[in-house]
XYZ file of C-alpha atoms in Angstrom:
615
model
C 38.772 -19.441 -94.044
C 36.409 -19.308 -91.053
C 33.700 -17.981 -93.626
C 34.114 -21.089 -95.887
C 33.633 -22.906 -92.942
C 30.552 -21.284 -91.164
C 29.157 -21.294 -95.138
C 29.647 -25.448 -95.602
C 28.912 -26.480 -91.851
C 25.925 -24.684 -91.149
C 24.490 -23.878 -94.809
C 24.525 -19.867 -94.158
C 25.862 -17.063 -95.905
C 28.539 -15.143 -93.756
C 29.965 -12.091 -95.330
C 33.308 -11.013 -94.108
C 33.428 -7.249 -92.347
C 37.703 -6.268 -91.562
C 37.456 -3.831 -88.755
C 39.398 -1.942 -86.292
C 37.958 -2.318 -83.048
C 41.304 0.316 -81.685
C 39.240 3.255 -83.490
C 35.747 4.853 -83.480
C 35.622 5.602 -87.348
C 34.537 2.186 -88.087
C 30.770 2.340 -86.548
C 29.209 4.121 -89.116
C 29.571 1.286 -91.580
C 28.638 -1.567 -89.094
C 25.440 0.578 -88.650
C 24.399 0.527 -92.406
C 25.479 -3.096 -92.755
C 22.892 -3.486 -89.572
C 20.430 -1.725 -91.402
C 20.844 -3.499 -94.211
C 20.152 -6.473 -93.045
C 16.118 -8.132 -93.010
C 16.570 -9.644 -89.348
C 18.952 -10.414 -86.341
C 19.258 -13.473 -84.561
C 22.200 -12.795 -81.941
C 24.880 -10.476 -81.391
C 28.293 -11.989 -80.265
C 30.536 -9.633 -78.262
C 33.656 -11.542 -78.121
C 36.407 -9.085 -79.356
C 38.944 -8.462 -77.014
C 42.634 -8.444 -75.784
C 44.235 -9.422 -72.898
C 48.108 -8.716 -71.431
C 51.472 -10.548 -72.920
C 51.955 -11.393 -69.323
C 50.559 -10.781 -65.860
C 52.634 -7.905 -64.417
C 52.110 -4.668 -62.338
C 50.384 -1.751 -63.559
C 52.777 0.876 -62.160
C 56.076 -1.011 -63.737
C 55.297 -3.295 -66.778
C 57.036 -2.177 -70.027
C 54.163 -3.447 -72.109
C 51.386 -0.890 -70.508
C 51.726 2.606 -71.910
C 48.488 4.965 -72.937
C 48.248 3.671 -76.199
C 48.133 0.325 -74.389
C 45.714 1.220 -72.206
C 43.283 3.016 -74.764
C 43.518 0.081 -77.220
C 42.257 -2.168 -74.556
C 39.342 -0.258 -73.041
C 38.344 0.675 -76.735
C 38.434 -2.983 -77.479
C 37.244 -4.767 -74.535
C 34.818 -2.368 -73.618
C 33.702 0.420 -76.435
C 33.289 -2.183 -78.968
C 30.929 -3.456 -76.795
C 28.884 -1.098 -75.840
C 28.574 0.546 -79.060
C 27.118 -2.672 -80.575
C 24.952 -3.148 -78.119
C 23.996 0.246 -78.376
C 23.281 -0.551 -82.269
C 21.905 -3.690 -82.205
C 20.056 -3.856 -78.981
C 16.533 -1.532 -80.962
C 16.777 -3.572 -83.961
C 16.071 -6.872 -81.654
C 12.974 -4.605 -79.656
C 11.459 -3.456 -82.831
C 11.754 -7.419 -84.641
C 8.396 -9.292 -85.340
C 9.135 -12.238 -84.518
C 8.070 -15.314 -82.519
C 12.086 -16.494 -82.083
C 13.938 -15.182 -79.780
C 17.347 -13.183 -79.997
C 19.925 -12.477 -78.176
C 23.055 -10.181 -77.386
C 25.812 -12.620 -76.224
C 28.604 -10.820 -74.400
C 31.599 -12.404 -73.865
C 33.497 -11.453 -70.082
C 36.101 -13.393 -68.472
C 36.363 -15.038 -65.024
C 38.468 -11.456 -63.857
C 35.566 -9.769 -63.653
C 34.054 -11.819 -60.901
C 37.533 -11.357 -58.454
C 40.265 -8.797 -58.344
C 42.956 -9.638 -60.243
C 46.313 -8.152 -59.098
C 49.273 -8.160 -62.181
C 46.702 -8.027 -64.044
C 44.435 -5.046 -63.234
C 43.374 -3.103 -66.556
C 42.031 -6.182 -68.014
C 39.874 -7.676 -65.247
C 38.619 -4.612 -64.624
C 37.406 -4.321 -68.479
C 35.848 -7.472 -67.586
C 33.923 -5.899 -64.849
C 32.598 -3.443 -66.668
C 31.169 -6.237 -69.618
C 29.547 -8.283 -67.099
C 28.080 -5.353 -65.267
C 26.894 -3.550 -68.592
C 25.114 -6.827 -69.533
C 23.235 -7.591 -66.080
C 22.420 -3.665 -66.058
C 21.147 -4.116 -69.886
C 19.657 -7.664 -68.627
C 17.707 -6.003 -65.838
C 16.437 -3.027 -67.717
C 14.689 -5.596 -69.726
C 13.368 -7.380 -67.163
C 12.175 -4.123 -65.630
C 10.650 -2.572 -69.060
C 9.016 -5.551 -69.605
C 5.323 -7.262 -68.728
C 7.116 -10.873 -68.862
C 8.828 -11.994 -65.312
C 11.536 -14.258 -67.860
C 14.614 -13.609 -66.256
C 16.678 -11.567 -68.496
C 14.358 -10.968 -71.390
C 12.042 -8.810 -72.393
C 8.711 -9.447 -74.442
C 8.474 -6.987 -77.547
C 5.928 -8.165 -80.349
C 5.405 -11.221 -78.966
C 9.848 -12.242 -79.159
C 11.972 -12.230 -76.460
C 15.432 -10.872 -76.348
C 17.854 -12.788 -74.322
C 21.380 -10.743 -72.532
C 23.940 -13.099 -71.846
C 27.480 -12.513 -70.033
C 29.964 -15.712 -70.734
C 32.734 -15.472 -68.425
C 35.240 -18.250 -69.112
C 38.156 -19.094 -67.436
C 41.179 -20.483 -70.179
C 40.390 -21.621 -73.538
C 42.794 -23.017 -75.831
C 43.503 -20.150 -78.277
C 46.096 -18.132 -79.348
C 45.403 -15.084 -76.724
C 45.590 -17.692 -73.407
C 48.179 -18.614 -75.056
C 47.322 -22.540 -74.451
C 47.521 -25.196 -77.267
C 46.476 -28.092 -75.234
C 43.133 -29.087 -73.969
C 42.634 -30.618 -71.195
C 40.013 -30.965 -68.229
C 39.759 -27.371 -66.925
C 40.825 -26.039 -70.545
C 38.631 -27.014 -73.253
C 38.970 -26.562 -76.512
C 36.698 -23.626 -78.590
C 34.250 -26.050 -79.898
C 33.851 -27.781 -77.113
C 33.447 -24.455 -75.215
C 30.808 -22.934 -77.144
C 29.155 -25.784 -77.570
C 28.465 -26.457 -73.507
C 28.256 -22.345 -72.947
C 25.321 -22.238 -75.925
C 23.256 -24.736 -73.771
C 23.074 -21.793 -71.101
C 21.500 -19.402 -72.925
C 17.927 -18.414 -72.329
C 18.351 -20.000 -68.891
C 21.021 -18.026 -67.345
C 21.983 -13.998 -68.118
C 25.453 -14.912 -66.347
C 27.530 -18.417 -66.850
C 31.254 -19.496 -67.068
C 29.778 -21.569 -69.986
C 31.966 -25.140 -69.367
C 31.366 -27.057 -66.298
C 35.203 -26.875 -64.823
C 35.541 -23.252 -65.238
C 32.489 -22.749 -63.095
C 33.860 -24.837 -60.838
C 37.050 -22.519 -61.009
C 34.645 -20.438 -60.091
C 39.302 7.785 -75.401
C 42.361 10.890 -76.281
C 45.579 10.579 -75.173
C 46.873 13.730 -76.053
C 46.206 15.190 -72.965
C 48.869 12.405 -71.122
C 51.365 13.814 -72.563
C 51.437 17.527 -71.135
C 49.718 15.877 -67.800
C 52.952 13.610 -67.778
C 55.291 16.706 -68.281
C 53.953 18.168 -65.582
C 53.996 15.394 -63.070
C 57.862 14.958 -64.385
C 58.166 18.645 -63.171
C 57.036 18.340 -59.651
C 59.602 17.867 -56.786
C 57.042 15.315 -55.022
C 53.170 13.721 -55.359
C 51.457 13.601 -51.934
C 47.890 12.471 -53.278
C 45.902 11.967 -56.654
C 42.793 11.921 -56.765
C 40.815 10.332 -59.198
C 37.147 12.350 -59.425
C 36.412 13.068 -63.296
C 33.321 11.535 -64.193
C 30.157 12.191 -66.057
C 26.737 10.644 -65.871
C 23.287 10.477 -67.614
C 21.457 13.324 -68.159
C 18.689 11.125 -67.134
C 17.739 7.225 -66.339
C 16.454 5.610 -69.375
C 17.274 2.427 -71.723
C 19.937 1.884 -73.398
C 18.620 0.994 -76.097
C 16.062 3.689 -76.480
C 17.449 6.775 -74.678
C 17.949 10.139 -77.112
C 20.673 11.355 -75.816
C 22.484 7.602 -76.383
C 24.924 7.676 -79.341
C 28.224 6.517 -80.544
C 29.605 9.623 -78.912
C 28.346 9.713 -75.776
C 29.218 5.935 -75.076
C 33.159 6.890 -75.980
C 32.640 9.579 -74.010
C 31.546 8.198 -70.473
C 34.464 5.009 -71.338
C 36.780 7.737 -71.632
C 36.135 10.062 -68.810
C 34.707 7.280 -66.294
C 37.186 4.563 -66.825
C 40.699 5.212 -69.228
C 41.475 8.859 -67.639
C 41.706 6.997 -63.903
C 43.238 4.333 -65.563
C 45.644 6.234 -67.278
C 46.335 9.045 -64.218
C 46.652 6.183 -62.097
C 49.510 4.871 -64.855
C 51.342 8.173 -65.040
C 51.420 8.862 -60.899
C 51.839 5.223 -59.606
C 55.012 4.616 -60.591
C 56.652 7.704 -59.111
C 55.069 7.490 -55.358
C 56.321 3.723 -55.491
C 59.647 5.274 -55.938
C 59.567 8.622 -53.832
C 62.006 8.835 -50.857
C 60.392 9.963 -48.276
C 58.288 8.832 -44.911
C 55.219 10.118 -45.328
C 52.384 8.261 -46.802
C 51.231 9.820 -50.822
C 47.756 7.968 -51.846
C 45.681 7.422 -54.840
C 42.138 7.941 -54.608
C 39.205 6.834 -56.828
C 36.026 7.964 -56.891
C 33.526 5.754 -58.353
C 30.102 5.368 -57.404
C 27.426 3.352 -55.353
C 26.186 2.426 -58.821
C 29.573 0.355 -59.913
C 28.613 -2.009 -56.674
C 25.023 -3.011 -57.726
C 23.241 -3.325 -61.647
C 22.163 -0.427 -62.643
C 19.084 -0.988 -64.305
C 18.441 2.150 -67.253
C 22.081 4.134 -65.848
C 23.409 0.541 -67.482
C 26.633 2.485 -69.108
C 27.687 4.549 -66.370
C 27.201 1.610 -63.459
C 29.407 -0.259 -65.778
C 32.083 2.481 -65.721
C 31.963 2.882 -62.159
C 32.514 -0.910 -61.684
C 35.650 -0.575 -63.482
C 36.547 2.012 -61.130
C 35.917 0.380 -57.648
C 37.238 -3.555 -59.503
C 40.242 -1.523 -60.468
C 40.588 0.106 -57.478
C 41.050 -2.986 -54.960
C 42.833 -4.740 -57.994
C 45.954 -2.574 -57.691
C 45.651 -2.507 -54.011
C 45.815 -5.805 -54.014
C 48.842 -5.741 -56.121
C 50.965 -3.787 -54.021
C 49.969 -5.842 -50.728
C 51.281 -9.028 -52.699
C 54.388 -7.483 -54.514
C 55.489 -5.863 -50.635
C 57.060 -7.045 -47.538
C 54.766 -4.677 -45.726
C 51.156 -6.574 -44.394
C 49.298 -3.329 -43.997
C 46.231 -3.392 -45.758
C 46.513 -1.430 -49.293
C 49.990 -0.344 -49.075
C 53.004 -1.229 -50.377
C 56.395 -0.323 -48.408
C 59.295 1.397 -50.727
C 61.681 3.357 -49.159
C 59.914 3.004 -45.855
C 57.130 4.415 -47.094
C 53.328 3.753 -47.600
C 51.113 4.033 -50.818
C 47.709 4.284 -50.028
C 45.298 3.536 -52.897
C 41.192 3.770 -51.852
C 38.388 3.274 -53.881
C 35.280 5.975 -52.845
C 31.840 4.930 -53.535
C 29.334 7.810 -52.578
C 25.700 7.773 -53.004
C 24.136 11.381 -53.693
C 25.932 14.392 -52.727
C 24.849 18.297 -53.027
C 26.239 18.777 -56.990
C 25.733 19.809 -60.031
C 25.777 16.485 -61.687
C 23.383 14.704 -58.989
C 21.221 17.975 -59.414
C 20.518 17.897 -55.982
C 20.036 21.393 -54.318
C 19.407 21.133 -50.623
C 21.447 18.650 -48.233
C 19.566 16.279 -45.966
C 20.125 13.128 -43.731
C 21.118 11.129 -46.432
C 22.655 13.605 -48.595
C 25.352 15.559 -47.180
C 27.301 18.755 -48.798
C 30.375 18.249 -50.825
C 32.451 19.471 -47.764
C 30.778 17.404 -45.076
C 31.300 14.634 -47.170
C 34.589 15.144 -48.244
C 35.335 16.085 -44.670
C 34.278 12.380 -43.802
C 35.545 10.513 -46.419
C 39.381 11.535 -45.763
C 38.809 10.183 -42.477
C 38.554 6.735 -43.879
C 42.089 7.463 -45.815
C 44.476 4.735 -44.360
C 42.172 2.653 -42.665
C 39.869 1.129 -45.184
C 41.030 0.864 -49.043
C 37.190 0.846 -50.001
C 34.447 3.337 -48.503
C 30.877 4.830 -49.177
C 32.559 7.794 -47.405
C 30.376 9.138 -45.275
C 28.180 6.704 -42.381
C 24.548 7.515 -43.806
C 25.880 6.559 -47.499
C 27.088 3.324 -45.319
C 23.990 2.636 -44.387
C 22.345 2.742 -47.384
C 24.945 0.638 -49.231
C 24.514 -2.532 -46.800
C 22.678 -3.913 -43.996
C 24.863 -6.522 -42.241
C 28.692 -5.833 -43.295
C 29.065 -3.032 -41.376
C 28.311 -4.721 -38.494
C 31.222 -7.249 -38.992
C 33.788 -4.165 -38.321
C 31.666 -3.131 -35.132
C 31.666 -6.047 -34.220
C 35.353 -6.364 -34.347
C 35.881 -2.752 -33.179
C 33.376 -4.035 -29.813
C 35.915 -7.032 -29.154
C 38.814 -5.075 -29.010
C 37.386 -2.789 -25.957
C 38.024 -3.323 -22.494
C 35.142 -2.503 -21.403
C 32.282 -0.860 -22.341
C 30.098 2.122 -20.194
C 27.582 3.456 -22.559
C 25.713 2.554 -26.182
C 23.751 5.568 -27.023
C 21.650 4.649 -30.577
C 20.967 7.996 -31.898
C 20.729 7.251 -35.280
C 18.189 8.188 -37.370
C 16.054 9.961 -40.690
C 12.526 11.325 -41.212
C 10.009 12.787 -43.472
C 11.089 15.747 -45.789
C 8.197 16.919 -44.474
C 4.710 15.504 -43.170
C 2.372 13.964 -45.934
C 0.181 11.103 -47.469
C 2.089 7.327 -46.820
C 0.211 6.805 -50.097
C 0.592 9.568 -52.022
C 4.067 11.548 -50.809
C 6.312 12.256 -53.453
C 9.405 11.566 -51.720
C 8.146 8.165 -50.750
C 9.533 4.918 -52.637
C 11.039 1.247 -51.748
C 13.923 2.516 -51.145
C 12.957 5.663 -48.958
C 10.749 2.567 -47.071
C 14.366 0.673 -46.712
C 16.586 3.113 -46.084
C 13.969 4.632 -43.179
C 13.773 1.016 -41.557
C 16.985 0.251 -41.899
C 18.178 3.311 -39.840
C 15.476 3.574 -37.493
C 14.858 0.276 -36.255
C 17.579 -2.372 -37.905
C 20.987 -0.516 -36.460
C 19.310 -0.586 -33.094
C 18.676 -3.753 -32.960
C 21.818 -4.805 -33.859
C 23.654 -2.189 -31.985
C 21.770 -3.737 -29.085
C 22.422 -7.586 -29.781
C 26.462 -6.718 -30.033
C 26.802 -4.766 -27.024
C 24.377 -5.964 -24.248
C 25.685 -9.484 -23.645
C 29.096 -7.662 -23.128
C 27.712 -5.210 -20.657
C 25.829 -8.505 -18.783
C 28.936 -10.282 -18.633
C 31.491 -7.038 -17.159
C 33.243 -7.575 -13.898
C 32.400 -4.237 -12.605
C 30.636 -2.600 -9.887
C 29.723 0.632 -12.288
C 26.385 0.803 -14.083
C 26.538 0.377 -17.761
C 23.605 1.854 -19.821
C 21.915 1.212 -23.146
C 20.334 4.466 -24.690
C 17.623 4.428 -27.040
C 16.499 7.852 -28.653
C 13.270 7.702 -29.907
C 10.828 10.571 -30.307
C 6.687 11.411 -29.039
C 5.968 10.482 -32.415
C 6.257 6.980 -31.296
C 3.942 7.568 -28.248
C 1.224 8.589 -30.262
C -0.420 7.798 -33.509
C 0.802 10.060 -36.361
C -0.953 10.257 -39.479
C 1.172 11.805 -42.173
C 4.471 10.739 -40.755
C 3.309 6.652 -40.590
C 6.358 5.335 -41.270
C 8.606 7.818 -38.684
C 6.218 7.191 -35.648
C 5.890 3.357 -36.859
C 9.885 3.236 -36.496
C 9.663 4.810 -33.091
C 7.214 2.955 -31.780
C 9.290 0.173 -32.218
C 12.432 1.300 -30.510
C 10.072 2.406 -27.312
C 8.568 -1.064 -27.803
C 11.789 -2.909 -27.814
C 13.513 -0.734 -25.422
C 10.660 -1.444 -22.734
C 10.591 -5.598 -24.001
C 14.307 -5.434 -23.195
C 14.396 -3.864 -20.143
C 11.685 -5.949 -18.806
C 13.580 -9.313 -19.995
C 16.666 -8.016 -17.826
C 14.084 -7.399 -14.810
C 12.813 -10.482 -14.907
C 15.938 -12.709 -15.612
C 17.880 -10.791 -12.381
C 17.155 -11.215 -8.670
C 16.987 -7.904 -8.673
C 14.080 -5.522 -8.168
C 15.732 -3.007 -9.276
C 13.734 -1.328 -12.259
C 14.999 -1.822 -15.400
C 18.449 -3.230 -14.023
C 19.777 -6.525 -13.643
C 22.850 -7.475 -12.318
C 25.740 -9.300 -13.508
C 28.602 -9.483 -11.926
C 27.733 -6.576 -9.322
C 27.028 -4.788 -12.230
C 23.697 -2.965 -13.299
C 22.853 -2.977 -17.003
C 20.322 0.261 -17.429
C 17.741 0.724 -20.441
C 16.529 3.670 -20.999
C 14.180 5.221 -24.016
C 14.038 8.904 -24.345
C 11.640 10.341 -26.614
C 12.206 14.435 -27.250
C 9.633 16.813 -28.626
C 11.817 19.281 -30.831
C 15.290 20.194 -30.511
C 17.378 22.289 -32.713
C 18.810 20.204 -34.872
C 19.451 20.045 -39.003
C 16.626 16.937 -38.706
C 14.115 19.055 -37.132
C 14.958 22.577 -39.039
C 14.865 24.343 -36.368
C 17.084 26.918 -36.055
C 16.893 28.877 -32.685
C 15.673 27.445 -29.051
C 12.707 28.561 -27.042
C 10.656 27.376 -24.098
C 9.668 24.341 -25.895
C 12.746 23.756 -28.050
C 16.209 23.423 -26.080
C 19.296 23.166 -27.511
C 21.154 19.587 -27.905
C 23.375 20.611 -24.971
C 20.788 21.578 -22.990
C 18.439 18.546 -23.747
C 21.317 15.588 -23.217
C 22.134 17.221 -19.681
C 18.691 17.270 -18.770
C 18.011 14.197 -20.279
C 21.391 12.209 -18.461
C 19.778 13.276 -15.110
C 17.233 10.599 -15.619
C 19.206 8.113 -16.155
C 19.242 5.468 -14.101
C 15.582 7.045 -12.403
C 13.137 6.328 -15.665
C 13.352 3.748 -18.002
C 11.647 5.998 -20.308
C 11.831 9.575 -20.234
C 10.581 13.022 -22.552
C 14.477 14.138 -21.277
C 13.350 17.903 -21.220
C 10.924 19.055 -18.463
C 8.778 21.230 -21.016
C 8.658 18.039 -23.384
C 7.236 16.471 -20.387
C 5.165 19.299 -20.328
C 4.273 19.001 -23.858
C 3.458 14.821 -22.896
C 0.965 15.400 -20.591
C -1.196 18.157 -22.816
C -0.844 15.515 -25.682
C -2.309 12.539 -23.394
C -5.148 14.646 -22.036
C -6.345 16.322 -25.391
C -8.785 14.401 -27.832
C -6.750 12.197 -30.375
C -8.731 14.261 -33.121
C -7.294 17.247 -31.507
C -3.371 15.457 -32.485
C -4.369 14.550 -35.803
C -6.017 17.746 -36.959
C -2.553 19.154 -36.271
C -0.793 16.955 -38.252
C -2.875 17.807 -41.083
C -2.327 21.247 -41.203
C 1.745 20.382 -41.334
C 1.305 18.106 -44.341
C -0.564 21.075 -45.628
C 1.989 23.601 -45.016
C 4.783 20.671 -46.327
C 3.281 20.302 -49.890
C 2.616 24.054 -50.389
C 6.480 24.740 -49.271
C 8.144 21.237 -51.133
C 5.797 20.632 -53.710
């Protein structure tokens, strides 16, 4: 019927294809059919099911594993499997038209969507698989289009359409009306979108709305068999061997892509089916918890890791969706928990950047990436207060800028008063080398270095001194500022470190001078506020043994962390800036009294010894 149609509307040939979208057997012939074909003009994405009825995960009688399989091979398989097959054929085209891959979402991708969780978070993963795809494009490509890439002179367009209701027989509407339109009327208004946005509702009122399962069965058997579940947690997952295109990457095929779906996303969705049910009706008072581990990558596109961002966006969306659930279906207002038989479930979503594995193929910790049992260590510490976390603070860092700041914020209000803010936090160089030419050096090595160095203390400093001016207290309160000697002197081959610590001696000094000259006071670098004395202070070490510096065991020059901070506290309150460490002053005068030359020569012979050692 809808051939005849498409054939006497539009004066085309459409030849009819019956498919099950449930299985995997069925991409072999869509691939010769593709072959077989002289050109492509757009792919359409739109298969897809949805729930009978909005329920909860943990206790709807429609949602069992072959439930949940059928959907994710449906809703999200299907399309990245076509995408997969179609997405060269467009690249390769010689053509001056354009394409395009059209992939149809729904408005639960963009929100959690409690009662209704497996499906909005298959929605998640379309619309972050297409702005991934979208982005590789735009990345792979001399053109600056947005969302296209040029390839023989053609462009191919991705598209994610994210309606809200439609009147068809899965919404289960019959009736148009102003925020539900009908299909013709929807494609018709979404088509006029494409080319000039990669992501649209496609109708003017909705945007103003704004894989095995054999294995389940002995798993369930044994859950059946256990007396009590205190925790699951969710951490199967595989990745790309390496970052490439979708489109063009080797080790990209049919079976890989079921793969990753199955692993990243239906195993926690299904583990999260079997266990949820029985915590919820445990008797007991302690707290049990689910825990999901997803990925930094499922809260940003993933530009050429397109498939496995995707995954871990359907993770972390279905994560907070049945959070959210059991917040609304409970008494209880305690943030990710639900109360039955006075009890608490916990369910938290854990996003980590890298971490010492096998699969991240990193070898030797650092600042930013910790061990699995330092990070592990930190991340259970989050269990119960937040339901989502990067898990560990430097992973924090590097995931945002500003939101953190929100909770410290909140965390600053709620003190009585306040003595002390030491900022201590910070990252270096791997090792000394070339600002042009280091290996380790990137944007986001650039970010992440500025970010720590320089933006936390600022910000750290904005929150807390207007609470330490405004105290009514007689006691000194203190701001501390670590920098280092590399900001007192000009380092070639660590630029960017010293640059950062110049600026926090800089800004330190600015600020303590500001509260000098706004008090009455002479007091150096106090002023006072309420009988109170605000203090800034900058202390700048020489080496101290500490993981940062690698070095291992103290000497003359090189105290111990204990024995620095009680040497350095002594100044406080006597210097507004201070070496801390008596033979760092030491080390401070040599460095001001020897030729510059003299410094730098120094610091050429340690990028030396860094490339030799690191490569």
């Amino acid at each position: 019927m809808i051939r005849v149609q498409l054939s006497s509307s539009y004066s085309t040939y459409s030849k009819k294809l019956i498919l099950d979208v449930y299985r995997n057997n069925i991409y072999e012939s869509i691939e010769k059919e593709i072959a077989s074909l002289s050109s492509i003009a757009c792919l359409v994405n739109n298969g897809g099911m949805s729930y009978p009825h909005f329920d909860d995960y943990g206790g709807a009688k429609c949602i069992n594993w072959d439930f949940i399989q059928d959907m994710i091979m449906c809703n999200t398989h299907s399309i990245a499997v076509m995408t997969y097959l179609v997405l060269p054929r467009l690249l390769e085209q010689k053509s001056e038209a354009s394409s395009a891959i059209i992939n149809i979402g729904s408005f639960v991708a963009t929100v959690t969507s409690p009662f209704h969780s497996l499906c909005g978070a298959t929605k998640a993963f379309i619309l972050h698989f297409s702005q991934s795809i979208a982005a590789e494009l735009r990345l792979s490509s001399s053109s600056s289009s947005s969302s296209t890439t040029t390839t023989n002179g053609r462009k191919v367009i991705i598209q994610s359409v994210c309606p809200f209701y439609v009147v068809t027989a899965m919404s289960l509407v019959k009736r148009p009306s102003f925020f539900i339109p009908t299909p013709t009327d929807y494609v018709n208004s979404a088509l006029n979108m494409l080319g000039v946005e990669e992501f649209t509702m496609g109708y003017f009122t909705h945007a103003l709305q704004g894989c095995f399962n054999n294995i389940y069965e002995s798993i369930e058997k044994e859950i059946a068999s256990l007396s009590s579940i205190a925790c699951l947690v969710n951490n199967v997952g595989m990745s790309y061997p390496h970052f490439d295109d979708y489109g063009g990457a080797k080790f990209m095929n049919c079976d890989f892509i079921q793969d990753m779906i199955t692993c990243n996303t239906h195993s926690i969705a299904v583990m999260t089916y079997l266990v949820l049910p029985r915590l919820l009706k445990q008797n007991s008072e302690a707290s049990s918890a689910i825990i999901n581990i997803g990925s930094f990558a499922g809260t940003v596109t993933t530009p050429f890791g397109s498939l496995y961002g995707a995954t871990k966006a359907f993770v972390h969306h279905f994560s907070q969706s049945i959070a959210a659930e059991l917040r609304l279906s409970s008494s209880s207002s305690s943030s990710s928990t639900t109360t039955t038989n006075g009890r608490k479930v916990i369910i938290q979503s854990v996003c980590p950047f890298y971490v010492v594995t096998s699969m991240s193929r990193v070898k030797r910790p650092s600042f930013f990436i910790p061990t699995p049992t330092d990070y592990v260590n930190s991340a259970l510490n989050m269990l119960g207060v937040e339901e989502f976390t990067m898990g560990y603070f430097t992973h924090a860092l590097q995931g945002c800028f500003n939101n953190i700041y929100e909770s410290i914020e909140k965390e600053i209000a709620s003190l009585s008063s306040i003595a002390c803010l030491v900022n201590n936090v910070g990252m270096s160089y791997p090792h000394f080398d070339d600002y042009g030419g280091a290996k380790f050096m990137n944007c986001d090595f650039i970010q992440d270095m500025i970010t720590c160095n320089t933006h936390s203390i600022a910000v750290m400093t904005y929150l807390v001194l207007p609470r330490l001016l405004k105290q009514n207290s007689e006691a000194s309160s203190a701001i501390i500022n670590i920098g280092s000697f590399a900001g007192t002197v000009t380092t070639p081959f660590c630029s960017l470190y010293g640059a950062t610590k110049a600026f926090i001696l800089h800004f330190s000094q600015s600020i303590a001078a500001e509260l000098r000259l706004s008090s009455s006071s002479s007091s150096s670098s106090t002023t006072t506020t309420n009988c109170q004395n605000v203090i800034i202070q900058t202390v700048c070490p020489f080496y101290v043994v500490t993981s940062m510096s690698r070095v291992k065991r103290p000497s003359f020059f090189i105290p111990t962390p204990t024995d620095y901070v009680n040497s350095a506290l002594n100044m406080l309150g006597v210097e507004e800036f201070t070496m801390g460490y008596f033979t760092h002053a030491l080390q401070g005068c040599f460095v001001n009294v020897v030729p510059l030359s003299w410094i730098h020569d120094k610091c050429k012979i340690l990028a030396e010894k860094g490339r030799k050692k690191y490569g």
